[in-house]
Structure formats: structure tokens, C-alpha cells
């Protein structure tokens, strides 16, 4: 059975046989679906929750909006 992986940066599903696996010196395994995600996380050291097009940024924004609605 094939294991479905998620991109460590943007959160999208990675099809079997595609993508890039990056292993850090401490043994942490990062999976990336595109070169764009790899470059943003490893080379440019960007944080996923502050990058607008990622799934994590969308979740953060939704949480902020929900919290703002509760305050009102």
C-alpha cells in the first residue's frame, strides 16, 4: 500500500513517486512537492504560516478572523 505524504511547507498532498525528500543533520525528514516549497523553506528560510499561498497561512488567517468575531 502506498503512503500519502504531505508537503512540509505548503501542506498539499504529494503523489507517490514525485516530490523531494530532504533529511536534516539531526535526522528530521522534510517532504516537498515542488521546488518552490523547497526553496522557500530550506534556502530562503521562510516560515509557512507567514507565506500567503500556503495552507497553514490560510488556517492562521481563519483563526484570527474567528477570534475577532468572538470579541465583537
PDB file of N, CA, C and O in Angstrom:
ATOM      1  N   UNK A   1       0.829  -1.174   0.000  1.00  0.00           N
ATOM      2  CA  UNK A   1       0.000   0.000   0.000  1.00  0.00           C
ATOM      3  C   UNK A   1       0.884   1.253   0.000  1.00  0.00           C
ATOM      4  O   UNK A   1       1.907   1.302   0.670  1.00  0.00           O
ATOM      5  N   UNK A   2       0.488   2.250  -0.729  1.00  0.00           N
ATOM      6  CA  UNK A   2       1.272   3.464  -0.901  1.00  0.00           C
ATOM      7  C   UNK A   2       0.909   4.472   0.190  1.00  0.00           C
ATOM      8  O   UNK A   2      -0.252   4.682   0.501  1.00  0.00           O
ATOM      9  N   UNK A   3       1.931   5.072   0.750  1.00  0.00           N
ATOM     10  CA  UNK A   3       1.728   6.068   1.793  1.00  0.00           C
ATOM     11  C   UNK A   3       1.582   7.450   1.160  1.00  0.00           C
ATOM     12  O   UNK A   3       2.401   7.854   0.343  1.00  0.00           O
ATOM     13  N   UNK A   4       0.538   8.167   1.539  1.00  0.00           N
ATOM     14  CA  UNK A   4       0.326   9.525   1.047  1.00  0.00           C
ATOM     15  C   UNK A   4       1.052  10.480   1.992  1.00  0.00           C
ATOM     16  O   UNK A   4       0.856  10.445   3.197  1.00  0.00           O
ATOM     17  N   UNK A   5       1.903  11.328   1.445  1.00  0.00           N
ATOM     18  CA  UNK A   5       2.675  12.272   2.241  1.00  0.00           C
ATOM     19  C   UNK A   5       2.154  13.687   2.014  1.00  0.00           C
ATOM     20  O   UNK A   5       1.543  13.980   1.014  1.00  0.00           O
ATOM     21  N   UNK A   6       2.432  14.551   2.986  1.00  0.00           N
ATOM     22  CA  UNK A   6       2.065  15.959   2.875  1.00  0.00           C
ATOM     23  C   UNK A   6       3.337  16.782   2.773  1.00  0.00           C
ATOM     24  O   UNK A   6       4.355  16.464   3.383  1.00  0.00           O
ATOM     25  N   UNK A   7       3.250  17.843   2.016  1.00  0.00           N
ATOM     26  CA  UNK A   7       4.385  18.754   1.872  1.00  0.00           C
ATOM     27  C   UNK A   7       4.637  19.436   3.220  1.00  0.00           C
ATOM     28  O   UNK A   7       3.701  19.896   3.876  1.00  0.00           O
ATOM     29  N   UNK A   8       5.884  19.489   3.626  1.00  0.00           N
ATOM     30  CA  UNK A   8       6.244  20.085   4.909  1.00  0.00           C
ATOM     31  C   UNK A   8       6.059  21.595   4.921  1.00  0.00           C
ATOM     32  O   UNK A   8       5.943  22.193   5.984  1.00  0.00           O
ATOM     33  N   UNK A   9       5.997  22.218   3.759  1.00  0.00           N
ATOM     34  CA  UNK A   9       5.862  23.672   3.705  1.00  0.00           C
ATOM     35  C   UNK A   9       4.422  24.103   3.425  1.00  0.00           C
ATOM     36  O   UNK A   9       3.815  24.792   4.227  1.00  0.00           O
ATOM     37  N   UNK A  10       3.869  23.680   2.290  1.00  0.00           N
ATOM     38  CA  UNK A  10       2.551  24.194   1.909  1.00  0.00           C
ATOM     39  C   UNK A  10       1.395  23.326   2.392  1.00  0.00           C
ATOM     40  O   UNK A  10       0.266  23.784   2.453  1.00  0.00           O
ATOM     41  N   UNK A  11       1.633  22.058   2.717  1.00  0.00           N
ATOM     42  CA  UNK A  11       0.579  21.204   3.251  1.00  0.00           C
ATOM     43  C   UNK A  11      -0.208  20.432   2.216  1.00  0.00           C
ATOM     44  O   UNK A  11      -1.149  19.737   2.564  1.00  0.00           O
ATOM     45  N   UNK A  12       0.144  20.513   0.948  1.00  0.00           N
ATOM     46  CA  UNK A  12      -0.604  19.777  -0.075  1.00  0.00           C
ATOM     47  C   UNK A  12      -0.133  18.330  -0.136  1.00  0.00           C
ATOM     48  O   UNK A  12       0.961  17.989   0.320  1.00  0.00           O
ATOM     49  N   UNK A  13      -0.973  17.454  -0.687  1.00  0.00           N
ATOM     50  CA  UNK A  13      -0.636  16.040  -0.815  1.00  0.00           C
ATOM     51  C   UNK A  13       0.405  15.844  -1.908  1.00  0.00           C
ATOM     52  O   UNK A  13       0.387  16.521  -2.929  1.00  0.00           O
ATOM     53  N   UNK A  14       1.299  14.873  -1.695  1.00  0.00           N
ATOM     54  CA  UNK A  14       2.339  14.549  -2.658  1.00  0.00           C
ATOM     55  C   UNK A  14       2.006  13.201  -3.269  1.00  0.00           C
ATOM     56  O   UNK A  14       1.824  12.220  -2.549  1.00  0.00           O
ATOM     57  N   UNK A  15       1.934  13.137  -4.585  1.00  0.00           N
ATOM     58  CA  UNK A  15       1.653  11.889  -5.267  1.00  0.00           C
ATOM     59  C   UNK A  15       2.847  10.950  -5.120  1.00  0.00           C
ATOM     60  O   UNK A  15       3.991  11.397  -5.103  1.00  0.00           O
ATOM     61  N   UNK A  16       2.600   9.636  -5.021  1.00  0.00           N
ATOM     62  CA  UNK A  16       3.698   8.678  -4.908  1.00  0.00           C
ATOM     63  C   UNK A  16       4.629   8.753  -6.115  1.00  0.00           C
ATOM     64  O   UNK A  16       4.190   8.881  -7.249  1.00  0.00           O
ATOM     65  N   UNK A  17       5.914   8.719  -5.856  1.00  0.00           N
ATOM     66  CA  UNK A  17       6.909   8.775  -6.925  1.00  0.00           C
ATOM     67  C   UNK A  17       7.286  10.166  -7.352  1.00  0.00           C
ATOM     68  O   UNK A  17       8.074  10.343  -8.277  1.00  0.00           O
ATOM     69  N   UNK A  18       6.751  11.177  -6.695  1.00  0.00           N
ATOM     70  CA  UNK A  18       7.080  12.555  -7.048  1.00  0.00           C
ATOM     71  C   UNK A  18       7.566  13.286  -5.800  1.00  0.00           C
ATOM     72  O   UNK A  18       7.503  12.773  -4.692  1.00  0.00           O
ATOM     73  N   UNK A  19       8.029  14.483  -5.979  1.00  0.00           N
ATOM     74  CA  UNK A  19       8.449  15.310  -4.858  1.00  0.00           C
ATOM     75  C   UNK A  19       9.907  15.126  -4.499  1.00  0.00           C
ATOM     76  O   UNK A  19      10.662  14.419  -5.161  1.00  0.00           O
ATOM     77  N   UNK A  20      10.292  15.787  -3.424  1.00  0.00           N
ATOM     78  CA  UNK A  20      11.683  15.772  -2.976  1.00  0.00           C
ATOM     79  C   UNK A  20      11.699  15.525  -1.472  1.00  0.00           C
ATOM     80  O   UNK A  20      10.900  16.092  -0.735  1.00  0.00           O
ATOM     81  N   UNK A  21      12.611  14.663  -1.024  1.00  0.00           N
ATOM     82  CA  UNK A  21      12.781  14.393   0.395  1.00  0.00           C
ATOM     83  C   UNK A  21      14.106  15.018   0.832  1.00  0.00           C
ATOM     84  O   UNK A  21      15.136  14.812   0.199  1.00  0.00           O
ATOM     85  N   UNK A  22      14.073  15.789   1.904  1.00  0.00           N
ATOM     86  CA  UNK A  22      15.261  16.463   2.427  1.00  0.00           C
ATOM     87  C   UNK A  22      15.463  15.992   3.865  1.00  0.00           C
ATOM     88  O   UNK A  22      14.553  16.079   4.681  1.00  0.00           O
ATOM     89  N   UNK A  23      16.640  15.477   4.183  1.00  0.00           N
ATOM     90  CA  UNK A  23      16.940  14.994   5.522  1.00  0.00           C
ATOM     91  C   UNK A  23      17.953  15.938   6.159  1.00  0.00           C
ATOM     92  O   UNK A  23      19.046  16.137   5.640  1.00  0.00           O
ATOM     93  N   UNK A  24      17.563  16.528   7.289  1.00  0.00           N
ATOM     94  CA  UNK A  24      18.436  17.451   8.001  1.00  0.00           C
ATOM     95  C   UNK A  24      19.479  16.679   8.801  1.00  0.00           C
ATOM     96  O   UNK A  24      19.372  15.466   8.984  1.00  0.00           O
ATOM     97  N   UNK A  25      20.497  17.356   9.295  1.00  0.00           N
ATOM     98  CA  UNK A  25      21.580  16.717  10.039  1.00  0.00           C
ATOM     99  C   UNK A  25      21.095  16.044  11.318  1.00  0.00           C
ATOM    100  O   UNK A  25      21.687  15.073  11.783  1.00  0.00           O
ATOM    101  N   UNK A  26      20.025  16.560  11.911  1.00  0.00           N
ATOM    102  CA  UNK A  26      19.505  15.966  13.140  1.00  0.00           C
ATOM    103  C   UNK A  26      18.569  14.779  12.883  1.00  0.00           C
ATOM    104  O   UNK A  26      18.024  14.204  13.812  1.00  0.00           O
ATOM    105  N   UNK A  27      18.362  14.416  11.609  1.00  0.00           N
ATOM    106  CA  UNK A  27      17.534  13.260  11.267  1.00  0.00           C
ATOM    107  C   UNK A  27      16.095  13.594  10.917  1.00  0.00           C
ATOM    108  O   UNK A  27      15.324  12.704  10.597  1.00  0.00           O
ATOM    109  N   UNK A  28      15.721  14.848  10.978  1.00  0.00           N
ATOM    110  CA  UNK A  28      14.373  15.265  10.615  1.00  0.00           C
ATOM    111  C   UNK A  28      14.181  15.139   9.107  1.00  0.00           C
ATOM    112  O   UNK A  28      15.016  15.590   8.336  1.00  0.00           O
ATOM    113  N   UNK A  29      13.072  14.530   8.702  1.00  0.00           N
ATOM    114  CA  UNK A  29      12.787  14.344   7.281  1.00  0.00           C
ATOM    115  C   UNK A  29      11.736  15.364   6.852  1.00  0.00           C
ATOM    116  O   UNK A  29      10.671  15.471   7.461  1.00  0.00           O
ATOM    117  N   UNK A  30      12.045  16.135   5.812  1.00  0.00           N
ATOM    118  CA  UNK A  30      11.109  17.105   5.246  1.00  0.00           C
ATOM    119  C   UNK A  30      10.747  16.657   3.838  1.00  0.00           C
ATOM    120  O   UNK A  30      11.624  16.311   3.052  1.00  0.00           O
ATOM    121  N   UNK A  31       9.466  16.651   3.521  1.00  0.00           N
ATOM    122  CA  UNK A  31       8.987  16.279   2.193  1.00  0.00           C
ATOM    123  C   UNK A  31       8.456  17.524   1.489  1.00  0.00           C
ATOM    124  O   UNK A  31       7.721  18.309   2.090  1.00  0.00           O
ATOM    125  N   UNK A  32       8.811  17.677   0.215  1.00  0.00           N
ATOM    126  CA  UNK A  32       8.377  18.834  -0.562  1.00  0.00           C
ATOM    127  C   UNK A  32       7.750  18.360  -1.864  1.00  0.00           C
ATOM    128  O   UNK A  32       8.239  17.425  -2.493  1.00  0.00           O
ATOM    129  N   UNK A  33       6.661  19.019  -2.275  1.00  0.00           N
ATOM    130  CA  UNK A  33       6.001  18.642  -3.526  1.00  0.00           C
ATOM    131  C   UNK A  33       6.600  19.361  -4.727  1.00  0.00           C
ATOM    132  O   UNK A  33       6.629  18.821  -5.821  1.00  0.00           O
ATOM    133  N   UNK A  34       7.114  20.561  -4.548  1.00  0.00           N
ATOM    134  CA  UNK A  34       7.687  21.320  -5.657  1.00  0.00           C
ATOM    135  C   UNK A  34       9.006  21.962  -5.224  1.00  0.00           C
ATOM    136  O   UNK A  34       9.314  22.066  -4.036  1.00  0.00           O
ATOM    137  N   UNK A  35       9.745  22.413  -6.199  1.00  0.00           N
ATOM    138  CA  UNK A  35      10.979  23.141  -5.925  1.00  0.00           C
ATOM    139  C   UNK A  35      10.706  24.478  -5.257  1.00  0.00           C
ATOM    140  O   UNK A  35      11.540  24.998  -4.519  1.00  0.00           O
ATOM    141  N   UNK A  36       9.533  25.021  -5.524  1.00  0.00           N
ATOM    142  CA  UNK A  36       9.145  26.292  -4.917  1.00  0.00           C
ATOM    143  C   UNK A  36       9.081  26.158  -3.391  1.00  0.00           C
ATOM    144  O   UNK A  36       9.582  27.012  -2.659  1.00  0.00           O
ATOM    145  N   UNK A  37       8.488  25.081  -2.916  1.00  0.00           N
ATOM    146  CA  UNK A  37       8.384  24.854  -1.473  1.00  0.00           C
ATOM    147  C   UNK A  37       9.757  24.603  -0.856  1.00  0.00           C
ATOM    148  O   UNK A  37      10.072  25.113   0.213  1.00  0.00           O
ATOM    149  N   UNK A  38      10.584  23.811  -1.538  1.00  0.00           N
ATOM    150  CA  UNK A  38      11.936  23.522  -1.059  1.00  0.00           C
ATOM    151  C   UNK A  38      12.750  24.800  -0.930  1.00  0.00           C
ATOM    152  O   UNK A  38      13.380  25.053   0.097  1.00  0.00           O
ATOM    153  N   UNK A  39      12.719  25.625  -1.962  1.00  0.00           N
ATOM    154  CA  UNK A  39      13.496  26.852  -1.964  1.00  0.00           C
ATOM    155  C   UNK A  39      13.042  27.804  -0.869  1.00  0.00           C
ATOM    156  O   UNK A  39      13.866  28.396  -0.166  1.00  0.00           O
ATOM    157  N   UNK A  40      11.717  27.940  -0.677  1.00  0.00           N
ATOM    158  CA  UNK A  40      11.206  28.851   0.343  1.00  0.00           C
ATOM    159  C   UNK A  40      11.578  28.412   1.752  1.00  0.00           C
ATOM    160  O   UNK A  40      11.915  29.232   2.591  1.00  0.00           O
ATOM    161  N   UNK A  41      11.529  27.106   2.025  1.00  0.00           N
ATOM    162  CA  UNK A  41      11.782  26.647   3.384  1.00  0.00           C
ATOM    163  C   UNK A  41      13.272  26.462   3.682  1.00  0.00           C
ATOM    164  O   UNK A  41      13.754  26.921   4.711  1.00  0.00           O
ATOM    165  N   UNK A  42      14.001  25.801   2.800  1.00  0.00           N
ATOM    166  CA  UNK A  42      15.394  25.453   3.083  1.00  0.00           C
ATOM    167  C   UNK A  42      16.350  26.585   2.726  1.00  0.00           C
ATOM    168  O   UNK A  42      17.186  26.981   3.540  1.00  0.00           O
ATOM    169  N   UNK A  43      16.245  27.107   1.532  1.00  0.00           N
ATOM    170  CA  UNK A  43      17.207  28.104   1.088  1.00  0.00           C
ATOM    171  C   UNK A  43      16.879  29.507   1.586  1.00  0.00           C
ATOM    172  O   UNK A  43      17.761  30.229   2.045  1.00  0.00           O
ATOM    173  N   UNK A  44      15.626  29.912   1.494  1.00  0.00           N
ATOM    174  CA  UNK A  44      15.247  31.264   1.893  1.00  0.00           C
ATOM    175  C   UNK A  44      14.820  31.365   3.353  1.00  0.00           C
ATOM    176  O   UNK A  44      14.602  32.466   3.863  1.00  0.00           O
ATOM    177  N   UNK A  45      14.658  30.202   4.023  1.00  0.00           N
ATOM    178  CA  UNK A  45      14.305  30.118   5.444  1.00  0.00           C
ATOM    179  C   UNK A  45      13.030  30.884   5.792  1.00  0.00           C
ATOM    180  O   UNK A  45      12.970  31.592   6.798  1.00  0.00           O
ATOM    181  N   UNK A  46      12.016  30.717   4.972  1.00  0.00           N
ATOM    182  CA  UNK A  46      10.728  31.361   5.229  1.00  0.00           C
ATOM    183  C   UNK A  46       9.860  30.472   6.102  1.00  0.00           C
ATOM    184  O   UNK A  46      10.006  29.258   6.131  1.00  0.00           O
ATOM    185  N   UNK A  47       8.931  31.092   6.802  1.00  0.00           N
ATOM    186  CA  UNK A  47       8.017  30.373   7.676  1.00  0.00           C
ATOM    187  C   UNK A  47       6.696  30.175   6.929  1.00  0.00           C
ATOM    188  O   UNK A  47       6.171  31.131   6.343  1.00  0.00           O
ATOM    189  N   UNK A  48       6.159  28.961   6.965  1.00  0.00           N
ATOM    190  CA  UNK A  48       4.964  28.634   6.191  1.00  0.00           C
ATOM    191  C   UNK A  48       3.746  29.443   6.616  1.00  0.00           C
ATOM    192  O   UNK A  48       2.934  29.844   5.787  1.00  0.00           O
ATOM    193  N   UNK A  49       3.610  29.714   7.895  1.00  0.00           N
ATOM    194  CA  UNK A  49       2.404  30.410   8.347  1.00  0.00           C
ATOM    195  C   UNK A  49       2.386  31.892   7.987  1.00  0.00           C
ATOM    196  O   UNK A  49       1.358  32.552   8.091  1.00  0.00           O
ATOM    197  N   UNK A  50       3.539  32.439   7.552  1.00  0.00           N
ATOM    198  CA  UNK A  50       3.570  33.834   7.128  1.00  0.00           C
ATOM    199  C   UNK A  50       3.616  33.984   5.610  1.00  0.00           C
ATOM    200  O   UNK A  50       3.601  35.095   5.106  1.00  0.00           O
ATOM    201  N   UNK A  51       3.674  32.863   4.883  1.00  0.00           N
ATOM    202  CA  UNK A  51       3.687  32.881   3.429  1.00  0.00           C
ATOM    203  C   UNK A  51       2.248  32.703   2.944  1.00  0.00           C
ATOM    204  O   UNK A  51       1.627  31.688   3.226  1.00  0.00           O
ATOM    205  N   UNK A  52       1.727  33.676   2.226  1.00  0.00           N
ATOM    206  CA  UNK A  52       0.301  33.763   1.930  1.00  0.00           C
ATOM    207  C   UNK A  52      -0.303  32.562   1.205  1.00  0.00           C
ATOM    208  O   UNK A  52      -1.433  32.204   1.460  1.00  0.00           O
ATOM    209  N   UNK A  53       0.416  31.932   0.297  1.00  0.00           N
ATOM    210  CA  UNK A  53      -0.168  30.888  -0.532  1.00  0.00           C
ATOM    211  C   UNK A  53      -0.172  29.498   0.100  1.00  0.00           C
ATOM    212  O   UNK A  53      -0.649  28.544  -0.491  1.00  0.00           O
ATOM    213  N   UNK A  54       0.313  29.348   1.326  1.00  0.00           N
ATOM    214  CA  UNK A  54       0.347  28.034   1.967  1.00  0.00           C
ATOM    215  C   UNK A  54      -0.960  27.753   2.711  1.00  0.00           C
ATOM    216  O   UNK A  54      -1.711  28.658   3.063  1.00  0.00           O
ATOM    217  N   UNK A  55      -1.190  26.478   2.955  1.00  0.00           N
ATOM    218  CA  UNK A  55      -2.386  26.045   3.677  1.00  0.00           C
ATOM    219  C   UNK A  55      -2.347  26.519   5.130  1.00  0.00           C
ATOM    220  O   UNK A  55      -3.361  26.910   5.694  1.00  0.00           O
ATOM    221  N   UNK A  56      -1.167  26.511   5.726  1.00  0.00           N
ATOM    222  CA  UNK A  56      -1.014  26.923   7.116  1.00  0.00           C
ATOM    223  C   UNK A  56      -1.327  28.399   7.298  1.00  0.00           C
ATOM    224  O   UNK A  56      -1.885  28.798   8.320  1.00  0.00           O
ATOM    225  N   UNK A  57      -0.990  29.225   6.317  1.00  0.00           N
ATOM    226  CA  UNK A  57      -1.301  30.654   6.391  1.00  0.00           C
ATOM    227  C   UNK A  57      -2.815  30.859   6.340  1.00  0.00           C
ATOM    228  O   UNK A  57      -3.353  31.718   7.040  1.00  0.00           O
ATOM    229  N   UNK A  58      -3.491  30.057   5.538  1.00  0.00           N
ATOM    230  CA  UNK A  58      -4.950  30.139   5.468  1.00  0.00           C
ATOM    231  C   UNK A  58      -5.602  29.758   6.784  1.00  0.00           C
ATOM    232  O   UNK A  58      -6.585  30.375   7.209  1.00  0.00           O
ATOM    233  N   UNK A  59      -5.053  28.748   7.454  1.00  0.00           N
ATOM    234  CA  UNK A  59      -5.586  28.332   8.748  1.00  0.00           C
ATOM    235  C   UNK A  59      -5.369  29.418   9.801  1.00  0.00           C
ATOM    236  O   UNK A  59      -6.253  29.687  10.617  1.00  0.00           O
ATOM    237  N   UNK A  60      -4.208  30.042   9.788  1.00  0.00           N
ATOM    238  CA  UNK A  60      -3.912  31.128  10.721  1.00  0.00           C
ATOM    239  C   UNK A  60      -4.866  32.303  10.508  1.00  0.00           C
ATOM    240  O   UNK A  60      -5.380  32.887  11.456  1.00  0.00           O
ATOM    241  N   UNK A  61      -5.105  32.649   9.245  1.00  0.00           N
ATOM    242  CA  UNK A  61      -5.991  33.765   8.925  1.00  0.00           C
ATOM    243  C   UNK A  61      -7.412  33.468   9.377  1.00  0.00           C
ATOM    244  O   UNK A  61      -8.088  34.323   9.959  1.00  0.00           O
ATOM    245  N   UNK A  62      -7.877  32.233   9.138  1.00  0.00           N
ATOM    246  CA  UNK A  62      -9.225  31.841   9.555  1.00  0.00           C
ATOM    247  C   UNK A  62      -9.357  31.895  11.073  1.00  0.00           C
ATOM    248  O   UNK A  62     -10.386  32.334  11.602  1.00  0.00           O
ATOM    249  N   UNK A  63      -8.327  31.478  11.790  1.00  0.00           N
ATOM    250  CA  UNK A  63      -8.353  31.517  13.246  1.00  0.00           C
ATOM    251  C   UNK A  63      -8.398  32.952  13.757  1.00  0.00           C
ATOM    252  O   UNK A  63      -9.116  33.258  14.720  1.00  0.00           O
ATOM    253  N   UNK A  64      -7.634  33.844  13.111  1.00  0.00           N
ATOM    254  CA  UNK A  64      -7.657  35.254  13.515  1.00  0.00           C
ATOM    255  C   UNK A  64      -9.023  35.880  13.289  1.00  0.00           C
ATOM    256  O   UNK A  64      -9.520  36.635  14.126  1.00  0.00           O
ATOM    257  N   UNK A  65      -9.632  35.572  12.145  1.00  0.00           N
ATOM    258  CA  UNK A  65     -10.956  36.126  11.849  1.00  0.00           C
ATOM    259  C   UNK A  65     -12.006  35.595  12.815  1.00  0.00           C
ATOM    260  O   UNK A  65     -12.894  36.330  13.249  1.00  0.00           O
ATOM    261  N   UNK A  66     -11.912  34.316  13.156  1.00  0.00           N
ATOM    262  CA  UNK A  66     -12.862  33.718  14.086  1.00  0.00           C
ATOM    263  C   UNK A  66     -12.717  34.345  15.470  1.00  0.00           C
ATOM    264  O   UNK A  66     -13.715  34.625  16.156  1.00  0.00           O
ATOM    265  N   UNK A  67     -11.477  34.589  15.900  1.00  0.00           N
ATOM    266  CA  UNK A  67     -11.234  35.225  17.196  1.00  0.00           C
ATOM    267  C   UNK A  67     -11.753  36.661  17.215  1.00  0.00           C
ATOM    268  O   UNK A  67     -12.293  37.123  18.223  1.00  0.00           O
ATOM    269  N   UNK A  68     -11.621  37.353  16.086  1.00  0.00           N
ATOM    270  CA  UNK A  68     -12.110  38.731  16.009  1.00  0.00           C
ATOM    271  C   UNK A  68     -13.626  38.791  16.064  1.00  0.00           C
ATOM    272  O   UNK A  68     -14.197  39.694  16.674  1.00  0.00           O
ATOM    273  N   UNK A  69     -14.287  37.801  15.484  1.00  0.00           N
ATOM    274  CA  UNK A  69     -15.750  37.745  15.526  1.00  0.00           C
ATOM    275  C   UNK A  69     -16.250  37.477  16.944  1.00  0.00           C
ATOM    276  O   UNK A  69     -17.258  38.021  17.359  1.00  0.00           O
ATOM    277  N   UNK A  70     -15.520  36.649  17.681  1.00  0.00           N
ATOM    278  CA  UNK A  70     -15.923  36.338  19.062  1.00  0.00           C
ATOM    279  C   UNK A  70     -15.791  37.547  19.966  1.00  0.00           C
ATOM    280  O   UNK A  70     -16.571  37.707  20.914  1.00  0.00           O
ATOM    281  N   UNK A  71     -14.807  38.423  19.696  1.00  0.00           N
ATOM    282  CA  UNK A  71     -14.608  39.612  20.520  1.00  0.00           C
ATOM    283  C   UNK A  71     -15.756  40.599  20.348  1.00  0.00           C
ATOM    284  O   UNK A  71     -16.101  41.318  21.273  1.00  0.00           O
ATOM    285  N   UNK A  72     -16.329  40.631  19.155  1.00  0.00           N
ATOM    286  CA  UNK A  72     -17.390  41.611  18.884  1.00  0.00           C
ATOM    287  C   UNK A  72     -18.695  41.188  19.424  1.00  0.00           C
ATOM    288  O   UNK A  72     -19.182  40.693  20.184  1.00  0.00           O
TER     289      UNK A  72
END
